[in-house]
Every structure is written in C-alpha cells, then in structure tokens.
Amino acid sequence: MRQRKYILLAAIILLGSCTTYELDLTNQFRSVKVFFQDIDQKQYENEKDGKNWHLNSLDTAASIDDLSFEERNVVLELNKVRTDPGKYAELYLVPLRHRYSGNRYQDGNVTIITEEGLPALDECIEVLSRTRPVVALSHNEKLHEMAKDHVLKQGQTRQTGHSSPNGDSFQDRVRIWGKGMSYVGENISYGESSARDIVIQLLIDDGVPGRGHRENILNADYDQVGVSIGPHQEYAYMCVIDFGRH
C-alpha cells in the first residue's frame, strides 16, 4: 500500500506601495509547462463538469494560452466554490466521506495519513453550506508570473514555504510582481496534481489552525488570481496560487 505525502502553506500581506521589475522566465519555465501538458482533452473537459456549472462565467482562464490545462482548471475550481460554496460541497466533498477510516484517507490505491480525519472534512462541508457566494476570480498575468517564478525556483529543491531558495521572502516577491495590488495572499499545495484535488486539499485544510487556505479561497476581497503548477523534488508536485486585489 502506497502512502502519499502532502503539505499546505498560506500567507497574506497588505500592501501600501510596490515597485516591480521584469524577468523573462519563458524559456526557463518551458520544461515545467510541458511536464503538465500530458493530460488529454477528454480528461480536461471532464474535470470542468459543464453539466453542473455555467462555465461561461466561471472558466475565466479558459482562453489563456500560457496556462496548462490543469492551471486553467484550478482557476475554474476556485470560481466554482467561491460562487456557490454549498453546491461545491454537495457535489465534490460529501462523496468523499466514505473514503475515511480514522485518520486514513483512501485515494484509489494510495493511502494518505491525515491529522484530523473525517471531522476536518465534515467541518469544511458545514462551513461551505453557510458561506455566502463571492465574486469569481479573473486571471492576472503578474500574479501568474509571481506564482510561476516560485514554482520554477523552489521546485528544483526539496524546500517548502513562501520564501524562495535565494532568500527572497513572500513580501519580496510581492514587491517584484505585485505592482498595482493593494491586497495579496498566497496558497501553496504540495503533493497533489489535479485541479480539483488541489482545491479540495486547500479547502479541507487538514491540520492547519485557522484554516488559512480556505479563508484565502473564500475571501471576498480578492478578484484576481495567478496559478502555477510544476514538479517538486520532495513532493512530486507543487501548486502556487497567488490572490490579489487592485
């Protein structure tokens, strides 16, 4: 029986003024993008779940060619849960209850050892059922570049966290990429590769006091987002989600 490791991280910062500079990461990041382009079109469309959602208003990153299929779908999953939290819980969270046995979560032939087990899922379902809808997020290229830069630099290492291997803090990265933003937050998921699994992991927020990842996802102050997914030396995959507001 295989076991999968995962870890979650969240950060938030309020900004007064910012400075920025440009970095060309196109060629450096091409290998990471290709790494996640092996998903076929059928799977991509199935993940969208168009029969249950009005994709025209929610799939706000669908036309962004610089994003991989899964990165676009992360934006879509975020918008689903933001605009109808209760529906999202009923469709995707309630059916997961039977997968728990104590603190063990069974995902196919992979067993995940959680800290809280089923109570964390049930608490998330209850919170989503009484959470009011908030505005859908729009793709923001600068936030995407900020997320992509972190994936590229940290993914080559076994490090985790909001600081880059070169010592840049989250605040430093915001000053570089966050021009025009007054409010910025970041979620990082390690160990999941599919869009829905990434978002559900962050929503449940198992073992995280205060549920900061869930709060970031449902925060009405955000209206922009940048997403990047790539390989990670320790956890196989990492996903950085940078939220912002102009």
Short mmCIF file of C-alpha atoms in Angstrom, two decimals:
data_model
loop_
_atom_site.label_atom_id
_atom_site.label_comp_id
_atom_site.label_asym_id
_atom_site.label_seq_id
_atom_site.Cartn_x
_atom_site.Cartn_y
_atom_site.Cartn_z
CA MET A 1 0.00 0.00 0.00
CA ARG A 2 1.47 3.32 -1.07
CA GLN A 3 1.33 6.45 1.03
CA ARG A 4 1.47 9.98 -0.34
CA LYS A 5 2.88 12.97 1.48
CA TYR A 6 1.44 16.42 1.23
CA ILE A 7 1.84 19.81 2.86
CA LEU A 8 -0.02 23.13 2.77
CA LEU A 9 1.16 26.71 3.25
CA ALA A 10 -0.65 30.06 3.28
CA ALA A 11 0.43 33.67 3.50
CA ILE A 12 -1.22 37.07 3.23
CA ILE A 13 0.05 40.63 3.05
CA LEU A 14 -1.46 44.09 2.83
CA LEU A 15 0.38 46.45 0.52
CA GLY A 16 0.86 50.19 0.55
CA SER A 17 3.09 50.89 -2.43
CA CYS A 18 5.05 48.47 -4.59
CA THR A 19 7.93 48.52 -7.01
CA THR A 20 8.45 45.97 -9.76
CA TYR A 21 10.92 44.71 -12.31
CA GLU A 22 10.62 42.38 -15.28
CA LEU A 23 12.13 38.88 -15.57
CA ASP A 24 11.90 36.73 -18.70
CA LEU A 25 11.14 33.20 -17.49
CA THR A 26 9.63 31.90 -20.75
CA ASN A 27 12.46 29.61 -21.80
CA GLN A 28 13.36 28.53 -18.26
CA PHE A 29 9.79 27.54 -17.49
CA ARG A 30 9.02 25.72 -20.74
CA SER A 31 10.01 22.32 -19.30
CA VAL A 32 7.64 22.79 -16.34
CA LYS A 33 4.74 23.69 -18.65
CA VAL A 34 5.38 20.69 -20.90
CA PHE A 35 5.56 18.48 -17.81
CA PHE A 36 1.87 19.19 -17.19
CA GLN A 37 0.61 19.14 -20.78
CA ASP A 38 0.26 15.37 -20.97
CA ILE A 39 -3.37 15.46 -19.78
CA ASP A 40 -5.69 14.58 -22.67
CA GLN A 41 -8.55 16.79 -23.83
CA LYS A 42 -11.26 14.38 -22.64
CA GLN A 43 -9.96 14.38 -19.08
CA TYR A 44 -9.64 18.15 -19.20
CA GLU A 45 -13.27 18.56 -20.24
CA ASN A 46 -14.48 16.01 -17.67
CA GLU A 47 -12.81 17.98 -14.90
CA LYS A 48 -14.71 21.08 -15.99
CA ASP A 49 -18.05 19.37 -15.17
CA GLY A 50 -20.04 21.59 -17.52
CA LYS A 51 -23.28 19.76 -16.82
CA ASN A 52 -23.37 21.18 -13.29
CA TRP A 53 -21.87 24.65 -13.80
CA HIS A 54 -22.28 27.69 -16.05
CA LEU A 55 -18.77 27.69 -17.45
CA ASN A 56 -19.17 30.92 -19.45
CA SER A 57 -18.98 33.00 -16.28
CA LEU A 58 -16.68 30.75 -14.24
CA ASP A 59 -14.00 29.48 -16.63
CA THR A 60 -12.25 32.85 -16.68
CA ALA A 61 -8.81 31.47 -17.62
CA ALA A 62 -10.02 29.20 -20.44
CA SER A 63 -8.51 31.34 -23.17
CA ILE A 64 -5.12 31.94 -21.51
CA ASP A 65 -2.66 30.03 -23.71
CA ASP A 66 0.23 30.47 -21.27
CA LEU A 67 -1.52 28.23 -18.73
CA SER A 68 -1.55 24.44 -18.75
CA PHE A 69 -4.88 22.61 -18.74
CA GLU A 70 -4.64 21.96 -15.01
CA GLU A 71 -3.69 25.55 -14.19
CA ARG A 72 -6.79 26.77 -16.04
CA ASN A 73 -8.88 24.23 -14.18
CA VAL A 74 -7.54 25.37 -10.81
CA VAL A 75 -8.93 28.84 -11.59
CA LEU A 76 -12.23 27.22 -12.58
CA GLU A 77 -12.40 25.13 -9.39
CA LEU A 78 -11.71 28.22 -7.28
CA ASN A 79 -14.53 30.07 -9.03
CA LYS A 80 -16.95 27.19 -8.56
CA VAL A 81 -16.50 27.12 -4.81
CA ARG A 82 -16.43 30.92 -4.48
CA THR A 83 -19.67 31.47 -6.39
CA ASP A 84 -21.61 28.54 -4.91
CA PRO A 85 -19.88 27.07 -1.84
CA GLY A 86 -22.80 24.88 -0.77
CA LYS A 87 -23.19 23.32 -4.20
CA TYR A 88 -19.47 22.65 -4.39
CA ALA A 89 -19.57 20.86 -1.04
CA GLU A 90 -22.53 18.70 -2.08
CA LEU A 91 -21.03 17.74 -5.44
CA TYR A 92 -17.42 17.12 -4.50
CA LEU A 93 -16.92 16.95 -0.73
CA VAL A 94 -19.84 14.93 0.62
CA PRO A 95 -18.98 11.96 -1.67
CA LEU A 96 -15.52 11.78 -0.07
CA ARG A 97 -16.80 10.86 3.40
CA HIS A 98 -16.72 7.09 2.76
CA ARG A 99 -13.01 7.24 1.89
CA TYR A 100 -12.04 7.94 5.51
CA SER A 101 -11.15 5.34 8.11
CA GLY A 102 -9.90 7.04 11.25
CA ASN A 103 -7.18 9.40 10.11
CA ARG A 104 -6.59 7.45 6.90
CA TYR A 105 -7.91 8.70 3.57
CA GLN A 106 -8.02 6.21 0.69
CA ASP A 107 -7.47 7.68 -2.78
CA GLY A 108 -7.55 4.68 -5.09
CA ASN A 109 -4.59 2.52 -4.15
CA VAL A 110 -2.91 5.38 -2.30
CA THR A 111 -3.39 5.92 1.44
CA ILE A 112 -2.99 9.43 2.83
CA ILE A 113 -2.36 9.78 6.56
CA THR A 114 -4.24 12.90 7.72
CA GLU A 115 -4.03 14.67 11.06
CA GLU A 116 -7.75 15.12 11.75
CA GLY A 117 -9.52 12.56 9.60
CA LEU A 118 -13.23 12.82 8.80
CA PRO A 119 -14.00 15.67 11.26
CA ALA A 120 -11.96 18.10 9.14
CA LEU A 121 -13.97 17.21 6.03
CA ASP A 122 -17.30 17.49 7.87
CA GLU A 123 -16.31 20.85 9.33
CA CYS A 124 -15.44 22.08 5.84
CA ILE A 125 -18.78 20.90 4.44
CA GLU A 126 -20.63 22.66 7.26
CA VAL A 127 -18.73 25.92 6.71
CA LEU A 128 -19.29 25.89 2.95
CA SER A 129 -23.00 25.20 3.41
CA ARG A 130 -23.42 28.53 5.25
CA THR A 131 -20.89 30.62 3.31
CA ARG A 132 -22.20 33.36 1.05
CA PRO A 133 -21.09 33.49 -2.59
CA VAL A 134 -18.34 35.91 -3.60
CA VAL A 135 -17.14 37.21 -6.96
CA ALA A 136 -15.34 34.94 -9.43
CA LEU A 137 -11.60 35.50 -9.89
CA SER A 138 -10.02 36.76 -13.10
CA HIS A 139 -6.63 35.64 -14.37
CA ASN A 140 -3.88 38.15 -13.63
CA GLU A 141 -0.66 37.80 -15.62
CA LYS A 142 1.59 39.40 -12.98
CA LEU A 143 0.24 37.13 -10.25
CA HIS A 144 0.75 34.18 -12.59
CA GLU A 145 4.36 35.22 -13.15
CA MET A 146 4.83 35.54 -9.40
CA ALA A 147 3.49 32.01 -8.85
CA LYS A 148 5.45 30.62 -11.78
CA ASP A 149 8.71 32.14 -10.58
CA HIS A 150 8.29 30.46 -7.18
CA VAL A 151 7.47 27.07 -8.69
CA LEU A 152 10.47 27.24 -11.01
CA LYS A 153 12.93 28.17 -8.28
CA GLN A 154 11.63 26.08 -5.39
CA GLY A 155 10.54 23.04 -7.37
CA GLN A 156 14.14 22.21 -8.17
CA THR A 157 14.86 21.84 -4.45
CA ARG A 158 13.37 19.91 -1.55
CA GLN A 159 12.41 23.14 0.16
CA THR A 160 8.88 24.25 1.01
CA GLY A 161 7.44 27.56 2.14
CA HIS A 162 6.79 31.04 0.84
CA SER A 163 10.46 32.04 0.69
CA SER A 164 12.49 31.32 -2.42
CA PRO A 165 15.74 29.32 -2.31
CA ASN A 166 17.69 32.53 -2.99
CA GLY A 167 16.32 34.02 0.23
CA ASP A 168 13.55 36.18 -1.23
CA SER A 169 10.59 36.30 1.18
CA PHE A 170 6.94 36.37 0.19
CA GLN A 171 6.99 40.12 0.81
CA ASP A 172 9.99 40.46 -1.52
CA ARG A 173 8.19 38.55 -4.25
CA VAL A 174 5.10 40.72 -3.83
CA ARG A 175 7.21 43.87 -4.26
CA ILE A 176 8.59 42.44 -7.50
CA TRP A 177 5.36 41.17 -9.05
CA GLY A 178 2.56 42.90 -7.15
CA LYS A 179 2.52 46.29 -8.83
CA GLY A 180 -0.95 47.84 -8.60
CA MET A 181 -2.16 45.35 -5.96
CA SER A 182 -3.40 46.56 -2.59
CA TYR A 183 -4.03 43.13 -1.08
CA VAL A 184 -2.19 39.88 -1.88
CA GLY A 185 -2.36 36.36 -0.46
CA GLU A 186 -0.80 33.04 -1.38
CA ASN A 187 -1.66 29.36 -1.02
CA ILE A 188 0.82 26.60 -1.78
CA SER A 189 -0.14 22.94 -2.14
CA TYR A 190 2.42 20.16 -2.28
CA GLY A 191 1.66 16.59 -3.33
CA GLU A 192 -1.47 16.93 -5.49
CA SER A 193 -1.51 17.29 -9.28
CA SER A 194 -5.16 17.57 -10.38
CA ALA A 195 -7.03 20.86 -10.11
CA ARG A 196 -9.92 19.56 -8.03
CA ASP A 197 -7.68 17.62 -5.65
CA ILE A 198 -5.54 20.72 -5.13
CA VAL A 199 -8.52 22.94 -4.32
CA ILE A 200 -10.23 20.34 -2.11
CA GLN A 201 -6.99 19.78 -0.19
CA LEU A 202 -6.75 23.51 0.47
CA LEU A 203 -10.42 23.81 1.41
CA ILE A 204 -10.35 20.99 3.97
CA ASP A 205 -7.11 22.41 5.36
CA ASP A 206 -6.45 19.33 7.47
CA GLY A 207 -4.19 20.06 10.42
CA VAL A 208 -4.00 23.80 9.74
CA PRO A 209 -5.09 26.05 12.64
CA GLY A 210 -7.36 28.83 11.48
CA ARG A 211 -7.96 27.23 8.06
CA GLY A 212 -5.98 30.00 6.36
CA HIS A 213 -6.00 28.33 2.93
CA ARG A 214 -9.79 28.07 2.97
CA GLU A 215 -10.08 31.66 4.10
CA ASN A 216 -7.90 32.80 1.21
CA ILE A 217 -10.01 30.86 -1.30
CA LEU A 218 -13.30 32.29 0.01
CA ASN A 219 -12.02 35.82 0.71
CA ALA A 220 -14.36 38.37 -0.89
CA ASP A 221 -11.55 40.95 -1.03
CA TYR A 222 -9.81 39.09 -3.86
CA ASP A 223 -10.82 39.49 -7.51
CA GLN A 224 -7.60 38.41 -9.29
CA VAL A 225 -5.58 35.19 -9.30
CA GLY A 226 -2.43 33.66 -10.76
CA VAL A 227 -1.82 29.90 -10.71
CA SER A 228 1.22 27.79 -11.47
CA ILE A 229 1.75 24.03 -11.14
CA GLY A 230 5.05 22.21 -11.54
CA PRO A 231 7.25 19.37 -10.33
CA HIS A 232 8.80 19.33 -6.86
CA GLN A 233 11.80 17.28 -5.79
CA GLU A 234 10.31 16.13 -2.47
CA TYR A 235 6.53 16.05 -3.01
CA ALA A 236 6.42 15.35 -6.79
CA TYR A 237 4.07 18.29 -7.45
CA MET A 238 3.54 21.81 -6.16
CA CYS A 239 0.88 24.38 -6.94
CA VAL A 240 1.22 28.07 -6.10
CA ILE A 241 -1.94 30.20 -6.07
CA ASP A 242 -1.46 33.95 -5.73
CA PHE A 243 -4.57 36.02 -4.97
CA GLY A 244 -4.83 39.77 -5.35
CA ARG A 245 -6.97 42.85 -5.50
CA HIS A 246 -6.26 46.04 -7.38
#
